[in-house]
Amino acid sequence: MIQRIDSNFLINTIGASQTKFYSGRIKKWDFRFLSLAKHIASWSKDPSTQVGAVIADSENRVVSVGYNGFPRGVHDTETRLNDREQKYPLTIHAEINAILFAQKGLKDTILYTWPFPPCDKCAGFIAQSGLQNVVSIERERDTDLILRWKEELKRGEQVFEESQVNLRIYTREVWQEL
């Protein structure tokens, strides 16, 4: 089930039998973990895209974090980081890093991602890992980054829908109202 939470307090539910209403305010722990994911994203050396991920358990404890970057031991030179032909094949996405670094099973955990929902490849890893819930922020519209990743992000939502992973997306307006 995919939920988009907007400033009109409405959750637009895709793939479910009805539209549900929500309190309109971002949940306290969602805000905290999305804020942490935003901070973790700043650790990425990628000059064009900084993505952060946090996995938290049902007691609101951090299980793992990740950011996008090259594998351990691979040199992240300025040349590689600025050349997409070299960078993309080498980069491990934040969501996958968080899953790989988790030291325990991911049952009953939630993945938080910043600054947009997971792409199709990450969605597949998320579903395969056993994660059932993902919380993110709505992707910005018409930025160069989003235009480049538009299809992958759309397919990511499709993977979640088919694999029954719940995705809760807060609109930018809800986030900015804080």
Short mmCIF file of C-alpha atoms in Angstrom, two decimals:
data_model
loop_
_atom_site.label_atom_id
_atom_site.label_comp_id
_atom_site.label_asym_id
_atom_site.label_seq_id
_atom_site.Cartn_x
_atom_site.Cartn_y
_atom_site.Cartn_z
CA MET A 1 0.00 0.00 0.00
CA ILE A 2 1.34 3.42 -0.94
CA GLN A 3 0.18 6.43 1.08
CA ARG A 4 0.81 10.06 0.14
CA ILE A 5 0.19 12.36 3.08
CA ASP A 6 -0.56 15.95 2.10
CA SER A 7 -1.23 19.17 3.98
CA ASN A 8 -4.98 18.72 3.60
CA PHE A 9 -4.69 15.83 6.07
CA LEU A 10 -5.57 13.35 3.38
CA ILE A 11 -3.78 10.14 2.68
CA ASN A 12 -4.15 9.22 -0.95
CA THR A 13 -3.95 5.46 -0.82
CA ILE A 14 -2.97 3.58 -3.93
CA GLY A 15 -3.74 -0.11 -4.19
CA ALA A 16 -6.09 -0.27 -1.25
CA SER A 17 -9.85 -0.37 -1.18
CA GLN A 18 -10.34 3.06 0.33
CA THR A 19 -8.80 6.44 1.01
CA LYS A 20 -7.91 6.98 4.65
CA PHE A 21 -7.61 10.21 6.57
CA TYR A 22 -4.59 11.11 8.65
CA SER A 23 -4.03 13.62 11.42
CA GLY A 24 -2.26 15.94 8.98
CA ARG A 25 0.85 16.30 11.05
CA ILE A 26 3.92 14.27 10.47
CA LYS A 27 4.30 11.56 13.08
CA LYS A 28 6.89 12.50 15.72
CA TRP A 29 9.15 9.50 15.10
CA ASP A 30 8.77 9.77 11.33
CA PHE A 31 9.99 13.36 11.60
CA ARG A 32 12.93 12.36 13.81
CA PHE A 33 14.08 9.50 11.60
CA LEU A 34 13.56 11.43 8.34
CA SER A 35 15.62 14.25 9.87
CA LEU A 36 18.32 11.74 10.76
CA ALA A 37 18.23 10.30 7.23
CA LYS A 38 18.65 13.85 5.90
CA HIS A 39 21.71 14.29 8.11
CA ILE A 40 23.14 10.90 7.11
CA ALA A 41 22.70 11.92 3.44
CA SER A 42 25.18 14.75 4.02
CA TRP A 43 27.91 12.13 4.61
CA SER A 44 27.82 11.11 0.94
CA LYS A 45 30.71 12.36 -1.16
CA ASP A 46 28.57 12.34 -4.31
CA PRO A 47 28.57 15.93 -5.61
CA SER A 48 25.14 15.70 -7.26
CA THR A 49 23.05 13.33 -5.14
CA GLN A 50 23.18 12.79 -1.39
CA VAL A 51 20.82 10.09 -0.13
CA GLY A 52 20.44 8.87 3.44
CA ALA A 53 18.65 5.90 4.95
CA VAL A 54 17.82 4.91 8.52
CA ILE A 55 16.36 1.61 9.69
CA ALA A 56 14.57 1.75 13.05
CA ASP A 57 12.91 -1.00 15.05
CA SER A 58 9.46 -1.07 16.62
CA GLU A 59 10.84 0.51 19.81
CA ASN A 60 12.23 3.50 17.87
CA ARG A 61 15.84 2.40 18.13
CA VAL A 62 18.23 2.84 15.22
CA VAL A 63 19.15 -0.54 13.74
CA SER A 64 21.29 0.71 10.85
CA VAL A 65 22.09 3.71 8.68
CA GLY A 66 23.44 4.11 5.17
CA TYR A 67 24.31 6.68 2.56
CA ASN A 68 25.15 6.42 -1.12
CA GLY A 69 28.79 5.85 -1.92
CA PHE A 70 31.40 3.54 -3.35
CA PRO A 71 32.14 0.13 -1.79
CA ARG A 72 34.78 -0.17 0.92
CA GLY A 73 38.27 0.19 -0.44
CA VAL A 74 37.20 1.64 -3.79
CA HIS A 75 38.80 5.02 -4.36
CA ASP A 76 36.24 7.80 -4.49
CA THR A 77 38.31 10.20 -6.54
CA GLU A 78 36.92 13.50 -7.73
CA THR A 79 37.17 12.27 -11.33
CA ARG A 80 35.05 9.21 -10.60
CA LEU A 81 32.52 11.13 -8.53
CA ASN A 82 31.99 13.70 -11.27
CA ASP A 83 31.76 11.24 -14.18
CA ARG A 84 28.39 9.48 -14.20
CA GLU A 85 29.73 6.77 -16.54
CA GLN A 86 32.18 5.78 -13.80
CA LYS A 87 30.12 6.73 -10.76
CA TYR A 88 26.82 4.91 -11.36
CA PRO A 89 28.21 1.37 -11.72
CA LEU A 90 30.31 1.81 -8.56
CA THR A 91 27.77 3.48 -6.28
CA ILE A 92 25.94 1.49 -3.63
CA HIS A 93 22.67 3.19 -2.77
CA ALA A 94 21.93 4.34 0.78
CA GLU A 95 19.06 1.89 1.26
CA ILE A 96 21.21 -1.09 0.28
CA ASN A 97 24.06 0.06 2.53
CA ALA A 98 21.66 0.32 5.47
CA ILE A 99 20.35 -3.21 4.79
CA LEU A 100 23.89 -4.61 4.44
CA PHE A 101 25.11 -2.93 7.64
CA ALA A 102 22.17 -4.15 9.76
CA GLN A 103 23.42 -6.57 12.39
CA LYS A 104 20.06 -8.23 12.95
CA GLY A 105 16.99 -9.34 11.07
CA LEU A 106 14.80 -6.60 9.66
CA LYS A 107 11.43 -7.98 10.68
CA ASP A 108 9.27 -5.30 12.34
CA THR A 109 11.56 -2.48 11.27
CA ILE A 110 10.92 0.66 9.23
CA LEU A 111 13.20 2.13 6.58
CA TYR A 112 13.34 5.94 6.32
CA THR A 113 14.82 7.52 3.18
CA TRP A 114 15.82 11.07 2.28
CA PRO A 115 15.37 13.00 -0.10
CA PHE A 116 13.02 10.75 -2.10
CA PRO A 117 11.54 7.23 -2.10
CA PRO A 118 13.67 4.26 -3.17
CA CYS A 119 14.36 3.43 -6.80
CA ASP A 120 13.35 0.13 -8.39
CA LYS A 121 16.61 -1.68 -7.60
CA CYS A 122 16.53 -0.63 -3.94
CA ALA A 123 12.83 -1.50 -3.73
CA GLY A 124 13.70 -5.03 -4.82
CA PHE A 125 16.39 -5.34 -2.13
CA ILE A 126 14.01 -3.88 0.45
CA ALA A 127 11.27 -6.38 -0.41
CA GLN A 128 13.76 -9.26 -0.45
CA SER A 129 15.21 -8.26 2.94
CA GLY A 130 11.84 -8.66 4.64
CA LEU A 131 11.29 -4.97 5.37
CA GLN A 132 7.57 -4.26 5.33
CA ASN A 133 7.44 -0.49 5.87
CA VAL A 134 9.17 2.46 4.20
CA VAL A 135 8.70 6.15 5.02
CA SER A 136 9.98 8.90 2.76
CA ILE A 137 9.48 12.43 1.57
CA GLU A 138 7.88 13.28 -1.74
CA ARG A 139 10.43 13.77 -4.48
CA GLU A 140 10.95 17.29 -5.72
CA ARG A 141 9.32 18.05 -9.02
CA ASP A 142 11.16 18.71 -12.25
CA THR A 143 14.67 18.88 -10.86
CA ASP A 144 17.46 17.47 -13.02
CA LEU A 145 17.94 14.65 -10.52
CA ILE A 146 14.27 13.66 -10.48
CA LEU A 147 13.99 13.86 -14.24
CA ARG A 148 16.97 11.48 -14.53
CA TRP A 149 15.49 9.02 -11.99
CA LYS A 150 11.78 9.44 -12.74
CA GLU A 151 11.21 6.00 -14.28
CA GLU A 152 13.28 4.16 -11.65
CA LEU A 153 11.33 5.86 -8.84
CA LYS A 154 8.02 5.04 -10.51
CA ARG A 155 9.05 1.38 -10.91
CA GLY A 156 10.13 1.38 -7.25
CA GLU A 157 6.57 2.19 -6.22
CA GLN A 158 5.34 -0.62 -8.47
CA VAL A 159 7.74 -3.08 -6.80
CA PHE A 160 6.44 -2.04 -3.38
CA GLU A 161 2.84 -2.39 -4.52
CA GLU A 162 3.36 -5.89 -5.91
CA SER A 163 5.51 -7.10 -3.01
CA GLN A 164 3.12 -5.61 -0.43
CA VAL A 165 5.68 -3.31 1.16
CA ASN A 166 3.93 -0.30 2.74
CA LEU A 167 5.25 3.05 1.54
CA ARG A 168 4.27 6.24 3.37
CA ILE A 169 5.26 9.42 1.54
CA TYR A 170 4.96 12.85 3.14
CA THR A 171 4.46 15.70 0.71
CA ARG A 172 6.98 18.53 0.69
CA GLU A 173 4.24 20.84 2.02
CA VAL A 174 3.75 18.74 5.16
CA TRP A 175 7.49 18.70 5.75
CA GLN A 176 7.86 22.45 5.22
CA GLU A 177 5.03 23.25 7.65
CA LEU A 178 7.18 22.09 10.56
#
